[in-house]
XYZ file of C-alpha atoms in Angstrom:
227
model
C 201.485 62.468 17.684
C 198.969 65.063 19.017
C 197.161 65.219 15.277
C 196.928 61.477 14.971
C 194.993 61.619 18.421
C 192.771 64.119 17.486
C 191.877 62.206 14.296
C 191.061 58.887 16.684
C 189.228 61.054 18.759
C 187.007 62.460 15.905
C 186.710 58.938 14.019
C 185.602 57.658 17.763
C 183.194 60.141 18.475
C 181.506 60.139 15.062
C 180.930 56.277 15.261
C 179.258 56.763 18.904
C 176.862 59.477 17.285
C 175.953 56.957 14.451
C 175.381 54.178 16.720
C 173.363 56.259 18.955
C 171.172 57.689 16.081
C 170.861 53.986 14.815
C 169.942 52.746 18.261
C 167.293 55.388 18.323
C 166.055 54.790 14.920
C 165.461 51.130 16.088
C 163.804 51.944 19.360
C 161.405 53.964 17.219
C 161.060 50.750 14.790
C 160.105 48.930 17.981
C 157.454 51.302 19.288
C 155.387 50.959 15.481
C 155.941 47.236 15.531
C 152.946 45.979 14.746
C 153.964 42.245 15.503
C 154.323 39.384 15.352
C 156.808 38.773 18.338
C 159.411 37.109 15.895
C 159.499 40.573 14.089
C 159.777 42.241 17.726
C 162.774 39.730 18.630
C 164.793 40.724 15.606
C 164.458 44.171 15.998
C 165.550 43.548 19.857
C 168.759 41.419 18.326
C 169.832 44.621 16.081
C 169.590 46.737 19.168
C 171.716 44.539 21.257
C 174.103 44.363 18.950
C 174.179 48.011 18.452
C 174.176 48.971 22.325
C 177.188 46.084 22.107
C 179.382 48.346 19.172
C 178.181 51.273 20.963
C 179.687 50.471 24.246
C 182.954 49.331 22.675
C 183.268 52.700 20.981
C 183.072 54.766 24.475
C 185.386 52.295 25.872
C 187.939 53.168 23.177
C 186.867 56.972 23.584
C 187.959 56.672 27.254
C 191.094 55.064 26.612
C 191.935 57.895 24.026
C 190.803 60.490 26.592
C 193.228 58.978 29.079
C 196.032 59.032 26.810
C 195.775 62.664 26.033
C 199.291 64.439 26.643
C 197.650 67.691 28.257
C 195.449 67.304 31.333
C 192.971 70.111 30.358
C 191.978 67.716 26.999
C 192.110 64.785 29.187
C 189.646 66.196 31.531
C 187.226 67.633 28.543
C 187.439 64.149 27.145
C 186.406 62.302 29.728
C 183.363 64.520 30.663
C 182.103 64.127 27.101
C 182.586 60.400 27.523
C 180.463 60.498 30.481
C 177.848 62.260 28.633
C 177.938 59.667 25.874
C 177.345 56.977 28.765
C 174.345 58.797 30.409
C 172.997 58.955 26.755
C 173.534 55.164 26.409
C 171.792 54.656 29.625
C 168.744 56.770 28.380
C 168.403 54.943 25.513
C 168.641 51.740 27.430
C 165.392 52.787 29.456
C 163.527 54.098 26.838
C 164.224 50.841 24.854
C 162.792 48.820 27.569
C 159.498 51.195 27.759
C 159.252 50.835 24.216
C 159.511 46.789 24.422
C 156.852 46.667 27.209
C 154.656 48.984 25.314
C 155.134 46.972 21.989
C 154.601 43.457 23.875
C 151.407 44.754 25.289
C 149.896 46.255 22.089
C 150.774 42.853 20.252
C 149.116 40.734 23.269
C 146.009 42.876 22.988
C 145.896 42.622 19.310
C 146.690 38.674 19.473
C 143.917 38.410 22.166
C 141.476 40.276 20.330
C 141.510 38.178 17.060
C 141.424 34.986 19.463
C 138.213 36.532 20.634
C 136.546 37.504 17.195
C 136.539 33.320 16.510
C 138.141 29.757 16.589
C 138.176 26.746 18.903
C 138.365 27.970 22.653
C 140.509 25.329 23.611
C 143.133 26.026 20.960
C 142.497 29.991 21.883
C 143.299 29.260 25.340
C 146.748 27.158 24.141
C 147.505 29.954 21.727
C 147.265 32.674 24.214
C 149.194 30.760 26.943
C 152.100 30.226 24.443
C 151.899 33.823 23.725
C 152.235 34.943 27.295
C 154.560 32.498 28.357
C 156.792 33.484 25.102
C 155.987 37.284 25.650
C 156.996 36.687 29.789
C 160.008 35.177 28.624
C 161.326 37.789 26.138
C 160.651 40.182 28.441
C 162.543 38.687 31.468
C 165.513 38.593 29.167
C 165.429 42.048 27.756
C 165.280 42.931 31.271
C 167.770 41.076 32.356
C 170.235 42.070 29.569
C 169.261 45.630 30.184
C 170.133 45.652 33.806
C 173.350 43.677 33.195
C 174.282 46.573 30.812
C 173.253 49.309 33.057
C 175.427 47.564 36.001
C 178.423 47.266 33.945
C 178.011 51.086 32.750
C 177.845 51.829 36.931
C 181.219 49.903 37.239
C 182.624 51.706 34.527
C 181.187 55.343 35.760
C 182.946 54.280 39.327
C 186.119 53.325 37.516
C 186.076 56.792 35.541
C 185.011 58.528 39.074
C 188.090 57.275 40.711
C 190.303 58.121 37.888
C 189.226 61.297 37.751
C 189.750 61.807 41.526
C 193.076 60.267 40.941
C 193.967 63.103 38.321
C 192.572 65.979 40.411
C 194.817 64.606 43.331
C 198.009 64.801 41.305
C 197.098 68.143 39.778
C 196.940 69.139 43.354
C 199.876 67.770 44.653
C 201.823 69.316 41.475
C 200.297 72.591 42.504
C 201.709 72.060 45.827
C 204.985 71.534 44.497
C 204.825 74.587 42.315
C 204.241 76.467 44.997
C 207.119 74.827 47.420
C 209.026 75.449 44.142
C 208.087 79.115 43.963
C 209.098 79.956 47.613
C 212.295 78.612 47.191
C 212.937 80.585 43.971
C 211.963 83.702 46.088
C 214.083 82.433 49.108
C 217.290 82.479 46.325
C 216.409 85.926 44.822
C 216.843 87.407 48.399
C 219.917 85.408 48.544
C 221.312 86.507 45.296
C 219.954 90.295 46.156
C 221.559 89.913 49.619
C 225.234 88.741 48.407
C 225.015 91.296 45.401
C 224.781 93.922 48.218
C 227.673 92.242 50.581
C 229.743 92.327 47.435
C 229.181 96.038 46.779
C 230.239 96.703 50.532
C 233.044 94.181 50.388
C 234.201 96.329 47.178
C 233.647 99.386 48.871
C 235.524 98.533 52.228
C 238.408 97.228 49.605
C 238.634 100.609 47.819
C 238.863 102.327 51.010
C 241.689 100.076 52.637
C 243.595 100.822 49.456
C 243.174 104.213 49.655
C 244.228 104.382 53.560
C 247.179 102.181 52.469
C 248.300 104.308 49.544
C 247.533 107.493 52.002
C 249.802 106.158 54.495
C 252.772 105.107 52.382
C 252.959 108.592 50.703
C 252.613 110.057 53.981
C 255.756 108.010 54.948
C 257.489 109.011 51.834
C 256.565 112.312 52.293
C 257.980 112.413 55.781
C 261.326 110.961 54.973
C 261.826 113.001 51.733
C 261.150 115.938 53.773
C 263.510 114.694 56.721
C 266.808 114.854 54.139
């Protein structure tokens, strides 16, 4: 059972690391994206999908941690899970900054291209369309990141509560062990006391028996010498 748990933990950890590296690579592609916005949107869609898969694997990792038999293994895995969550939140922040930087660069490039020539009316129309699309895409990305971060905060709160509950359970078990230790020590003292009393009782019985035998011998001696 323990071996099976270790295998599942290793597989889950490997998948988390894989998705984390893929997300970092996509964020780097976003930084270097020359445009157009459709390409950027495709990259963002891939990043969202990877974040979704990463979040599921982190949830699986958390569940595996809670199912550990040893409390020490459980606490170690939960701590590692928190590190993965923090890394994911960090990636989300970097992703947001890369998006803003890339969209600004694309907008500047399109503005420069429009200023070089063409119909002014069409230029203004295209510029407005690009601005609206860029604003909508940025808003959507920010809202998505905000939702994911909010969910991660809620999951962190649940994990914190779980750790607090586990800590209280360990403390209560420690108190019970202390109480049991006191009871055992008291029992040991009582047993020692009873052993001493048993020895004393044996000595008293031996002395009483010796006194009885001496009395019998004395009586027999008196009667025998009397005749």
